[in-house]
Coordinates of N, CA and C in Angstrom, one line a residue:
X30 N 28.8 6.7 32.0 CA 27.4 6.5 32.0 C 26.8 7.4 30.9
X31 N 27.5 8.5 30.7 CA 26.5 9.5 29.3 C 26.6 8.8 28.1
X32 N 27.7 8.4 27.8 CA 28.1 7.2 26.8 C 27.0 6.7 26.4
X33 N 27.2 5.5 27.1 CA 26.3 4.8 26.9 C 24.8 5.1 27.0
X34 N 24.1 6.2 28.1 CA 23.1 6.7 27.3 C 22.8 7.4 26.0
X35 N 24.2 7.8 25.5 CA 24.1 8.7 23.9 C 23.9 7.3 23.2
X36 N 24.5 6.6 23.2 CA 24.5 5.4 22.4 C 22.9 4.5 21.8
X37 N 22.7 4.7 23.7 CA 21.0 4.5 23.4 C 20.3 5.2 22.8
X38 N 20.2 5.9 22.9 CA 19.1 7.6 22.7 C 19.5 7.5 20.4
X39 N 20.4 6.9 20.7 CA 21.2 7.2 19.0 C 20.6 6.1 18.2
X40 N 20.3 4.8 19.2 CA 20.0 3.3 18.5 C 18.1 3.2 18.8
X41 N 17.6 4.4 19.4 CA 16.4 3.9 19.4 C 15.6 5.2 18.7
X42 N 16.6 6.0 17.5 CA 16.3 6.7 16.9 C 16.3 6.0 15.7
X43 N 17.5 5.2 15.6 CA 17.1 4.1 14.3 C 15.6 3.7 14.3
X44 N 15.6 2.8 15.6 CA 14.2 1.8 15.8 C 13.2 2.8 15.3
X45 N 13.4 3.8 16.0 CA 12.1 4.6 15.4 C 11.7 5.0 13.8
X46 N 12.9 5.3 13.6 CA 13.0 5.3 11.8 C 12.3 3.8 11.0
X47 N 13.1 2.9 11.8 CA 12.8 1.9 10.9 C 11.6 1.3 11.2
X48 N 10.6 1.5 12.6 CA 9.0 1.0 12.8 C 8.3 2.2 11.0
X49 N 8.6 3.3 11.3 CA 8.3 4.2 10.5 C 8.4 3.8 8.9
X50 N 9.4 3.4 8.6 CA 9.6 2.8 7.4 C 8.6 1.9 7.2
X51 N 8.5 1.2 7.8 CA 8.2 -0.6 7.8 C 6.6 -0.7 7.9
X52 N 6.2 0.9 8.8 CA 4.9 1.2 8.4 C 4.5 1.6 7.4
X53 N 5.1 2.5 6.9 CA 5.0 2.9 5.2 C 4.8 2.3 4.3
X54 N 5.8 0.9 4.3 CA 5.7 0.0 3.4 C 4.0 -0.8 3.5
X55 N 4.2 -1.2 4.5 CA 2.7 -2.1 5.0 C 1.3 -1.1 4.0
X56 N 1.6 0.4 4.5 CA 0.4 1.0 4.5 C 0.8 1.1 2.5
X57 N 1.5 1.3 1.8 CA 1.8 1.6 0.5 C 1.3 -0.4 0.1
X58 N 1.6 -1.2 0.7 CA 1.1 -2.8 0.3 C -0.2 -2.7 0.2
X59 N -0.8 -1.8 1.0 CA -2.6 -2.3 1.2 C -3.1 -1.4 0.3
X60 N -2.8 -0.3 0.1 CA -3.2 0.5 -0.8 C -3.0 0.3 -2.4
X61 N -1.8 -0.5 -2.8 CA -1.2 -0.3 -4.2 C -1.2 -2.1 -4.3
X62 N -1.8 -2.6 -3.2 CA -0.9 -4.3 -4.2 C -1.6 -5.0 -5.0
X63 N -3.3 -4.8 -4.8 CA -4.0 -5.8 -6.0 C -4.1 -5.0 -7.2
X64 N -3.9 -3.3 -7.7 CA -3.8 -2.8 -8.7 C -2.0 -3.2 -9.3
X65 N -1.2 -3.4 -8.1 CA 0.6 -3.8 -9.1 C 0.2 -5.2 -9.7
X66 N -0.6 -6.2 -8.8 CA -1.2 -7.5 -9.3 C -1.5 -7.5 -10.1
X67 N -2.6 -6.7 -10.5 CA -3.5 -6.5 -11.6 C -3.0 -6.6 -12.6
X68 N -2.1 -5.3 -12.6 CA -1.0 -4.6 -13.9 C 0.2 -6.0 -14.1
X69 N 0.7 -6.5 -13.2 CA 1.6 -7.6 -13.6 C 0.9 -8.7 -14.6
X70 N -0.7 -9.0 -14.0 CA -1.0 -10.2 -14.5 C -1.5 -9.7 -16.5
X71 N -1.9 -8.6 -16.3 CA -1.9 -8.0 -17.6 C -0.8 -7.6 -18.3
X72 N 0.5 -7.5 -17.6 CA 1.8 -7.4 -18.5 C 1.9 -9.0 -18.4
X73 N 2.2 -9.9 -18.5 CA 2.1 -11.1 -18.2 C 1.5 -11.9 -19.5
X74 N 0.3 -11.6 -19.2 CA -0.9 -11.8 -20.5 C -0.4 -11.2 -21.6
X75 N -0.1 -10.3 -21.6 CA 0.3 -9.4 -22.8 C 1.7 -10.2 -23.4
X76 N 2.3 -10.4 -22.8 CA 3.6 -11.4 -23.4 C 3.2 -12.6 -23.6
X77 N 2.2 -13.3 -23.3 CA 1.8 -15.2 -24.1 C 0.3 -14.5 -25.0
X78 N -0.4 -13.6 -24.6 CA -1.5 -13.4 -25.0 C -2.3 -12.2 -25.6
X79 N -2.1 -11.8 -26.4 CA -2.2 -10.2 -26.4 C -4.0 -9.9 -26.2
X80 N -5.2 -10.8 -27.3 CA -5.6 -10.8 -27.1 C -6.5 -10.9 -25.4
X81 N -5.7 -11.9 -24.4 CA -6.4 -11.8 -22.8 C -6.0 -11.0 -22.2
X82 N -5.0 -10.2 -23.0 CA -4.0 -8.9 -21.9 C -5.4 -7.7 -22.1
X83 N -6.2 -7.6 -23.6 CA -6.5 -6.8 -23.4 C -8.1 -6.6 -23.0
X84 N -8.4 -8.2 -22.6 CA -9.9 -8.9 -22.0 C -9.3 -8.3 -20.9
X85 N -8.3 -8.6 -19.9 CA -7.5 -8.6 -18.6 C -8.0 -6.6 -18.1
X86 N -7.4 -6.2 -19.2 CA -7.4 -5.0 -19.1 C -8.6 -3.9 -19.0
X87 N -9.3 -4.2 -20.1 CA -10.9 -3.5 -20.0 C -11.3 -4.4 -18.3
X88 N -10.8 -5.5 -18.1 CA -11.8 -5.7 -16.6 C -11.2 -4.7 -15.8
X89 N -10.2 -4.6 -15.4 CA -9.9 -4.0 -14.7 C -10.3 -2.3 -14.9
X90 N -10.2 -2.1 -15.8 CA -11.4 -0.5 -15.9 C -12.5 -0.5 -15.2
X91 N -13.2 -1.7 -15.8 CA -14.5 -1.9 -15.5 C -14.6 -1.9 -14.0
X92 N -13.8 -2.4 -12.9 CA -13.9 -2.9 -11.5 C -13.4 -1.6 -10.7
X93 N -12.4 -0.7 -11.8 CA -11.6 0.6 -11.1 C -12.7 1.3 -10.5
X94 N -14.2 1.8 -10.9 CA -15.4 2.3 -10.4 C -15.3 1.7 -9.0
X95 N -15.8 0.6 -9.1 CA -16.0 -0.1 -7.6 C -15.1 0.0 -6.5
X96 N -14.1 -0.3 -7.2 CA -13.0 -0.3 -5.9 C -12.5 1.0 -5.9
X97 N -12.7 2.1 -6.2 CA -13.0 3.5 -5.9 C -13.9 3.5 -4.6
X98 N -15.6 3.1 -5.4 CA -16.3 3.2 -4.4 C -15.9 2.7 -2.7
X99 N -15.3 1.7 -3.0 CA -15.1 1.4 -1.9 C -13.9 1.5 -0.9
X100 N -12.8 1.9 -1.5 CA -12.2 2.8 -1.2 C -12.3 4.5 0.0
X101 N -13.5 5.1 -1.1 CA -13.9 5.9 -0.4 C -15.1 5.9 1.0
X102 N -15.4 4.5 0.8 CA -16.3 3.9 2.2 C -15.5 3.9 3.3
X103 N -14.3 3.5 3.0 CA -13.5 3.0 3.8 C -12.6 4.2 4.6
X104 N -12.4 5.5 3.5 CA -12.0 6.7 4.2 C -13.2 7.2 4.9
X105 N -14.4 7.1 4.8 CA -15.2 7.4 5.4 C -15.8 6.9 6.7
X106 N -15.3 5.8 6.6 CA -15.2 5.3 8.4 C -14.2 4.9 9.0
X107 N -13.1 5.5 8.2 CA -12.1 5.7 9.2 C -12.0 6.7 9.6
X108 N -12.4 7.9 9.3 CA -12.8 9.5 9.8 C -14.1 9.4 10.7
X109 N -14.7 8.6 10.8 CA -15.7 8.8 11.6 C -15.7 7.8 13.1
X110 N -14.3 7.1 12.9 CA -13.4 6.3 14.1 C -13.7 7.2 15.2
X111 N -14.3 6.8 16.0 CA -14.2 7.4 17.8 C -14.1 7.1 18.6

């Protein structure tokens, strides 16, 4: 019987590892995927287009303000969650 509770106690330390991971990745997706977007679609541009890579590019400067701003809205009501 200890056996097999070691066994368990061992396989639901994985689970726990891997909910953990799998959170990480989710929370690293929502934070980083429309700026890896971004950058792809401007490396992208940049190899058929040089000139729209670097239209592509100044927008995204241009928008980095905002989605700062908003970013930091968003830390700000999630600290204020109760």
């Amino acid at each position: 019987m200890k056996v097999s509770a070691k066994k368990h106690a061992v396989m639901m330390e994985y689970v726990i590892i891997a909910v953990l991971v799998a959170a990480a990745v989710v929370v690293a997706v929502i934070m980083f995927g429309k700026n890896v977007s971004s950058e792809m679609n401007v490396a992208t541009q940049a190899m058929s287009d040089a000139k729209g890579a670097a239209t592509s590019q100044k927008d995204i400067q241009t928008n980095a303000a905002s989605d700062i701003k908003k970013a930091n809205e968003h830390e700000k009501s999630m600290h204020n969650y109760k």
